[in-house]
CSV table of N, CA and C in Angstrom, one decimal:
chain,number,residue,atom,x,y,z
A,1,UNK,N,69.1,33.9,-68.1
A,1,UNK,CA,68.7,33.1,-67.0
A,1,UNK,C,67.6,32.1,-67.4
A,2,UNK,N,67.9,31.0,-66.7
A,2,UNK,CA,66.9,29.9,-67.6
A,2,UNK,C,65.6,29.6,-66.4
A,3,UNK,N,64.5,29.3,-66.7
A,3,UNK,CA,63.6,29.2,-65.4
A,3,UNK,C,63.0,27.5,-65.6
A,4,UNK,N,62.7,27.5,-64.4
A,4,UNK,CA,61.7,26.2,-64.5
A,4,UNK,C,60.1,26.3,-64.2
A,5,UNK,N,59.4,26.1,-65.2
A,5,UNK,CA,58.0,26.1,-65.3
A,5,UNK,C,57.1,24.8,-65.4
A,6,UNK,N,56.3,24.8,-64.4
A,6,UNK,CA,55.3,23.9,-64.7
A,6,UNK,C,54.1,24.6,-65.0
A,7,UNK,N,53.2,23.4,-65.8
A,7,UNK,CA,52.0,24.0,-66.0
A,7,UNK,C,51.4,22.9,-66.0
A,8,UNK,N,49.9,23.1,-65.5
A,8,UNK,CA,48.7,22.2,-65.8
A,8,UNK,C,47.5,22.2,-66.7
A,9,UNK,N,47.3,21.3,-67.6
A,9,UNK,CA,46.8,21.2,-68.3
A,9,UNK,C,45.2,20.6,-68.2
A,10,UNK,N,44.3,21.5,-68.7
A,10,UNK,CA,42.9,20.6,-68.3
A,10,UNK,C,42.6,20.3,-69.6
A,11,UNK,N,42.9,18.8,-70.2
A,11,UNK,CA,43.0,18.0,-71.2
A,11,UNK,C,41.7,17.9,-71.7
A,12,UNK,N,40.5,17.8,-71.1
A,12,UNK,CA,39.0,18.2,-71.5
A,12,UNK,C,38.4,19.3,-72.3
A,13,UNK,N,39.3,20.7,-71.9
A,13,UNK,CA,38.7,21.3,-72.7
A,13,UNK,C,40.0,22.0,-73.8
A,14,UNK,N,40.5,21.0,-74.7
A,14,UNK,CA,41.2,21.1,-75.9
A,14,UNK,C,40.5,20.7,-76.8
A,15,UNK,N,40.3,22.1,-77.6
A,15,UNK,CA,39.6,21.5,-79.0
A,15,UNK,C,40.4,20.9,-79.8
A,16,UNK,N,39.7,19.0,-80.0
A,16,UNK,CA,40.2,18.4,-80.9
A,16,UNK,C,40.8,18.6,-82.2
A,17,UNK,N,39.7,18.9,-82.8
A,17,UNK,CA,39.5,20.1,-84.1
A,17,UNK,C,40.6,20.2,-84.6
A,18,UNK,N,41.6,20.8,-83.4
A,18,UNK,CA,42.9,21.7,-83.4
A,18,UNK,C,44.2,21.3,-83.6
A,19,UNK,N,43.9,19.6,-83.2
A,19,UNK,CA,44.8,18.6,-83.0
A,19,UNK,C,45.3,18.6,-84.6
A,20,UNK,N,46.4,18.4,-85.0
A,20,UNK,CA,47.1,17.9,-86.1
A,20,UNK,C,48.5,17.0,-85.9
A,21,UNK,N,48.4,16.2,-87.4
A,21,UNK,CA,49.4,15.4,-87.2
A,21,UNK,C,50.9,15.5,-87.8
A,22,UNK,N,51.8,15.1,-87.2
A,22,UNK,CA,53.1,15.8,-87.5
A,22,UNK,C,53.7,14.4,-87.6
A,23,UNK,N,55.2,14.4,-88.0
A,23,UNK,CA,56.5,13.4,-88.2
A,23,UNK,C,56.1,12.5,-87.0
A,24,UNK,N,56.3,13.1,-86.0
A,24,UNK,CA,56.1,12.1,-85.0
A,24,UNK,C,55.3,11.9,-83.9
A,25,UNK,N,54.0,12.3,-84.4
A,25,UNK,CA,53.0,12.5,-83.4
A,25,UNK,C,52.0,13.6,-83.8
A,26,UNK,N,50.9,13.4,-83.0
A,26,UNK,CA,49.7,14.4,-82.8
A,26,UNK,C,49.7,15.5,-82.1
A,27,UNK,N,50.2,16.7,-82.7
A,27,UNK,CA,50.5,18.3,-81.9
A,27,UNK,C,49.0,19.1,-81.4
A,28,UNK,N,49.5,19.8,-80.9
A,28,UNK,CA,49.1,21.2,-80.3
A,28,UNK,C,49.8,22.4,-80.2
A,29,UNK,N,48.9,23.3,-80.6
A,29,UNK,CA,49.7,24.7,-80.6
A,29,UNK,C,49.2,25.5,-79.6
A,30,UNK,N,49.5,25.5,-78.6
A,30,UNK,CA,49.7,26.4,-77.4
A,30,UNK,C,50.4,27.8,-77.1
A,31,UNK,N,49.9,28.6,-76.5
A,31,UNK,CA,50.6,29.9,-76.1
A,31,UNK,C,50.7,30.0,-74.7
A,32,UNK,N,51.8,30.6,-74.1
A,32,UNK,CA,51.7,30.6,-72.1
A,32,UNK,C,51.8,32.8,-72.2
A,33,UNK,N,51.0,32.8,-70.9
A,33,UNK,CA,50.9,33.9,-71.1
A,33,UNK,C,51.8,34.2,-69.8
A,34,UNK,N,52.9,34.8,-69.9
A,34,UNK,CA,53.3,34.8,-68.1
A,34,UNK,C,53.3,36.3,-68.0
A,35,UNK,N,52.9,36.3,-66.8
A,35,UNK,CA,53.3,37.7,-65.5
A,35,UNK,C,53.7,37.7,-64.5
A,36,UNK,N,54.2,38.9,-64.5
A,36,UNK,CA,55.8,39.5,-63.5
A,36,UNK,C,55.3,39.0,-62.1
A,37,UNK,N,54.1,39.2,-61.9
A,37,UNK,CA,53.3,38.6,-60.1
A,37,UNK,C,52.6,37.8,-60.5
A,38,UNK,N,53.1,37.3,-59.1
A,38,UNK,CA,52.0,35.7,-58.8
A,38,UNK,C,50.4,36.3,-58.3
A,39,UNK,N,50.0,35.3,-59.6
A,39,UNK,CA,48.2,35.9,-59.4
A,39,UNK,C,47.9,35.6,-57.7
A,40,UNK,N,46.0,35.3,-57.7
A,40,UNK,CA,45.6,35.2,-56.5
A,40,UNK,C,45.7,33.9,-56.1
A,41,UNK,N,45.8,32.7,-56.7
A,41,UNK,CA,46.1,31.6,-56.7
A,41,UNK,C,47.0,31.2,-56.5
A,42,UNK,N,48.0,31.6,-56.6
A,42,UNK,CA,49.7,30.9,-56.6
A,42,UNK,C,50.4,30.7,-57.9
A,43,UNK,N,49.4,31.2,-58.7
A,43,UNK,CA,49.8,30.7,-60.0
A,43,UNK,C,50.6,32.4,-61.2
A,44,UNK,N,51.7,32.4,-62.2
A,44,UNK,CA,52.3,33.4,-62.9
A,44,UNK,C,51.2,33.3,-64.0
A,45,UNK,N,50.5,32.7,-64.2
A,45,UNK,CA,50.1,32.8,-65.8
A,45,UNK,C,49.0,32.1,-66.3
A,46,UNK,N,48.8,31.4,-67.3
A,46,UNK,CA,48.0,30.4,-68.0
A,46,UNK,C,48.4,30.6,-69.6
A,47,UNK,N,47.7,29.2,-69.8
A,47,UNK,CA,48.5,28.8,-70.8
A,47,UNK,C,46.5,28.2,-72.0
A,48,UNK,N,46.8,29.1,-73.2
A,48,UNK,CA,45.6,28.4,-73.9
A,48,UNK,C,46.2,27.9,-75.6
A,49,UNK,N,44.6,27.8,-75.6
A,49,UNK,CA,45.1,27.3,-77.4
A,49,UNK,C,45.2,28.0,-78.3
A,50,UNK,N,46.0,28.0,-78.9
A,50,UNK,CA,46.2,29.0,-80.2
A,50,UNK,C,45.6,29.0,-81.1
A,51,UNK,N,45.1,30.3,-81.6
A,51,UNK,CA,44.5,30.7,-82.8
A,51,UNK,C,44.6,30.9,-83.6
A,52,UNK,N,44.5,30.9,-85.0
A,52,UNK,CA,45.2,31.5,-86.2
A,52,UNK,C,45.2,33.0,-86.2
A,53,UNK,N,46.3,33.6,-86.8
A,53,UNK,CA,46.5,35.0,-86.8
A,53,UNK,C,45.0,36.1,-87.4
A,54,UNK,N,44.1,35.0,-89.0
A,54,UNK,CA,43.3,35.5,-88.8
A,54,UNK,C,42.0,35.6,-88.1
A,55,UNK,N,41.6,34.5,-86.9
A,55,UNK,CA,40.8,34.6,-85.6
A,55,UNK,C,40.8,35.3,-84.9
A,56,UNK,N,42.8,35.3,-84.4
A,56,UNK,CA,43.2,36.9,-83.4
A,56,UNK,C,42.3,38.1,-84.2
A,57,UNK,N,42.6,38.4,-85.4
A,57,UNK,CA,42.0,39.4,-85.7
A,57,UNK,C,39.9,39.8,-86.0
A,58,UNK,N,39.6,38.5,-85.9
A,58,UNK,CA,38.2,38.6,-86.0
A,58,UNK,C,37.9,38.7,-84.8
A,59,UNK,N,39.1,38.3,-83.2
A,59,UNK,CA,38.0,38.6,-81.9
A,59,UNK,C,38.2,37.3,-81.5
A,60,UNK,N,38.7,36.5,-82.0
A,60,UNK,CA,38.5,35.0,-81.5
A,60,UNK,C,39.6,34.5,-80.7
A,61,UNK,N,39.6,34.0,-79.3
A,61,UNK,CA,40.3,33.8,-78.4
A,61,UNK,C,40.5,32.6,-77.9
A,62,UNK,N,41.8,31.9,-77.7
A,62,UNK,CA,42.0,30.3,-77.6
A,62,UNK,C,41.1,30.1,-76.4
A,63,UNK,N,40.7,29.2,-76.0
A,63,UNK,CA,40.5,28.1,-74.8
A,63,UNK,C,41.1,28.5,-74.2
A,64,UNK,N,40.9,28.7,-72.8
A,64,UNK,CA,42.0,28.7,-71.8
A,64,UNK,C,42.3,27.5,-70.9
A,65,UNK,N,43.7,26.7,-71.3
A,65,UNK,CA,43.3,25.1,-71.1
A,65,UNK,C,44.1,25.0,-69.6
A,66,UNK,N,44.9,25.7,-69.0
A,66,UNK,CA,45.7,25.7,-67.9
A,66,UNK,C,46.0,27.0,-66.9
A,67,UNK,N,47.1,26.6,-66.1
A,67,UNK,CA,47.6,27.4,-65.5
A,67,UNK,C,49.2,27.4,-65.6
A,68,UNK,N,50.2,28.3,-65.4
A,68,UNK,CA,51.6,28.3,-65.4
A,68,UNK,C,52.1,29.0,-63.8
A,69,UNK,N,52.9,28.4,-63.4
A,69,UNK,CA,53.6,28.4,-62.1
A,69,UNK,C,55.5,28.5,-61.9
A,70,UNK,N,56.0,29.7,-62.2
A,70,UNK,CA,57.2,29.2,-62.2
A,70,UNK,C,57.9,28.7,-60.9
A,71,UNK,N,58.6,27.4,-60.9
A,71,UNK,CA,59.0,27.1,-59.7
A,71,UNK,C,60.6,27.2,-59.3
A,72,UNK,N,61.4,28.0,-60.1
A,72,UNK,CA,62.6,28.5,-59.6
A,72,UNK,C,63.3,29.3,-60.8
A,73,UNK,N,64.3,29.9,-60.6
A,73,UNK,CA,65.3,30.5,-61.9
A,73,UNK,C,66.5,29.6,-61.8
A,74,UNK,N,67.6,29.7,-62.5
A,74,UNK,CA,68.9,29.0,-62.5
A,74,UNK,C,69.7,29.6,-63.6
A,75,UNK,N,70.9,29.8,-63.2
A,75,UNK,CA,71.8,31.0,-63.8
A,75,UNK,C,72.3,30.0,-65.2
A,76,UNK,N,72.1,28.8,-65.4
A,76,UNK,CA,72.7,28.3,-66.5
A,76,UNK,C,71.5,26.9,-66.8
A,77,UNK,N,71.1,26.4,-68.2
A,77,UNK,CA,70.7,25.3,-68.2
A,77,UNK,C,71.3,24.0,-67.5
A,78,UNK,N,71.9,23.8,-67.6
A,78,UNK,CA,73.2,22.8,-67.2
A,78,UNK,C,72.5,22.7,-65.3
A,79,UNK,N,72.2,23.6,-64.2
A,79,UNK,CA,71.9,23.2,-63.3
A,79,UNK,C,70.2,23.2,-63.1
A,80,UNK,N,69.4,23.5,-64.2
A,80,UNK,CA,68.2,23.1,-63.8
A,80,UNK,C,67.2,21.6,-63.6
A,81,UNK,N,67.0,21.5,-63.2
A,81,UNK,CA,66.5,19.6,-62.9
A,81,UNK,C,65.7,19.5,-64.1
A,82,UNK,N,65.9,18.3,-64.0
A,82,UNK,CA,65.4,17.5,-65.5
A,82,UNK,C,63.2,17.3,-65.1
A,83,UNK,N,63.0,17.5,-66.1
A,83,UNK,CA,61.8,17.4,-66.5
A,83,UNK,C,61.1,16.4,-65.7
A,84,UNK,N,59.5,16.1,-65.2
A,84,UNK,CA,58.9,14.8,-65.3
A,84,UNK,C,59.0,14.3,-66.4
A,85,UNK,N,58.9,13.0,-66.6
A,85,UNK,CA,58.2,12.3,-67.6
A,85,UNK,C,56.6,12.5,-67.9
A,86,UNK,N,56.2,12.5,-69.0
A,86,UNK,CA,54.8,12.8,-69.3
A,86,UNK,C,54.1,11.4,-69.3
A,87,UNK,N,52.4,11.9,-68.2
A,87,UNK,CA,52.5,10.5,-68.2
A,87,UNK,C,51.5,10.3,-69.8
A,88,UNK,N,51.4,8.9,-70.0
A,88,UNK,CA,50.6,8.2,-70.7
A,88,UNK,C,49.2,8.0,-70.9
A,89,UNK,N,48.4,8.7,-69.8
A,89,UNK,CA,47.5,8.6,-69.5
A,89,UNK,C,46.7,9.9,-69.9
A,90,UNK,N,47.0,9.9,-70.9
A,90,UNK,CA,46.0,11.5,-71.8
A,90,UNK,C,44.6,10.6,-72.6
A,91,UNK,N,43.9,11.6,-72.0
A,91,UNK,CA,42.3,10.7,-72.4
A,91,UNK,C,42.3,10.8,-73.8
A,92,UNK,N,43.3,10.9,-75.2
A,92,UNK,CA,42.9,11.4,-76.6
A,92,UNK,C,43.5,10.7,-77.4
């Protein structure tokens, strides 16, 4: 079953640092953490920055840059609604 998720992103506090460049652009490596209940907010989850496997192990924990919200399930991709557009307006 395929779901639809939004998440919000607080673009401020992404370590640059982090940023690398790829074929077609400047990435980020993110992780979304979801849970089975909606927190106290309205919100399933949050979503931070990823760490290398050996930070995980020294204790070191991503940023926590958002929140995740699922806003429906749908029994097949084919009926889930198509994406926003992302806008252009990233301060980076």
């Amino acid at each position: 079953m395929s779901k639809l998720i939004a998440i919000k992103i607080d673009v401020t506090k992404i370590d640059k640092e982090r940023l690398y460049q790829g074929k077609k652009g400047s990435y980020l490596d993110a992780t979304v953490f979801l849970n089975d209940e909606e927190g106290q907010y309205g919100d399933n989850g949050m979503i931070t920055q990823s760490v290398s496997k050996e930070e995980r192990e020294a204790g070191v924990k991503g940023a926590i840059l958002g929140n995740v919200k699922i806003l429906g399930e749908f029994g097949d991709n084919k009926s889930a609604p198509a994406a926003s557009a992302v806008s252009d307006d990233i301060p980076f």
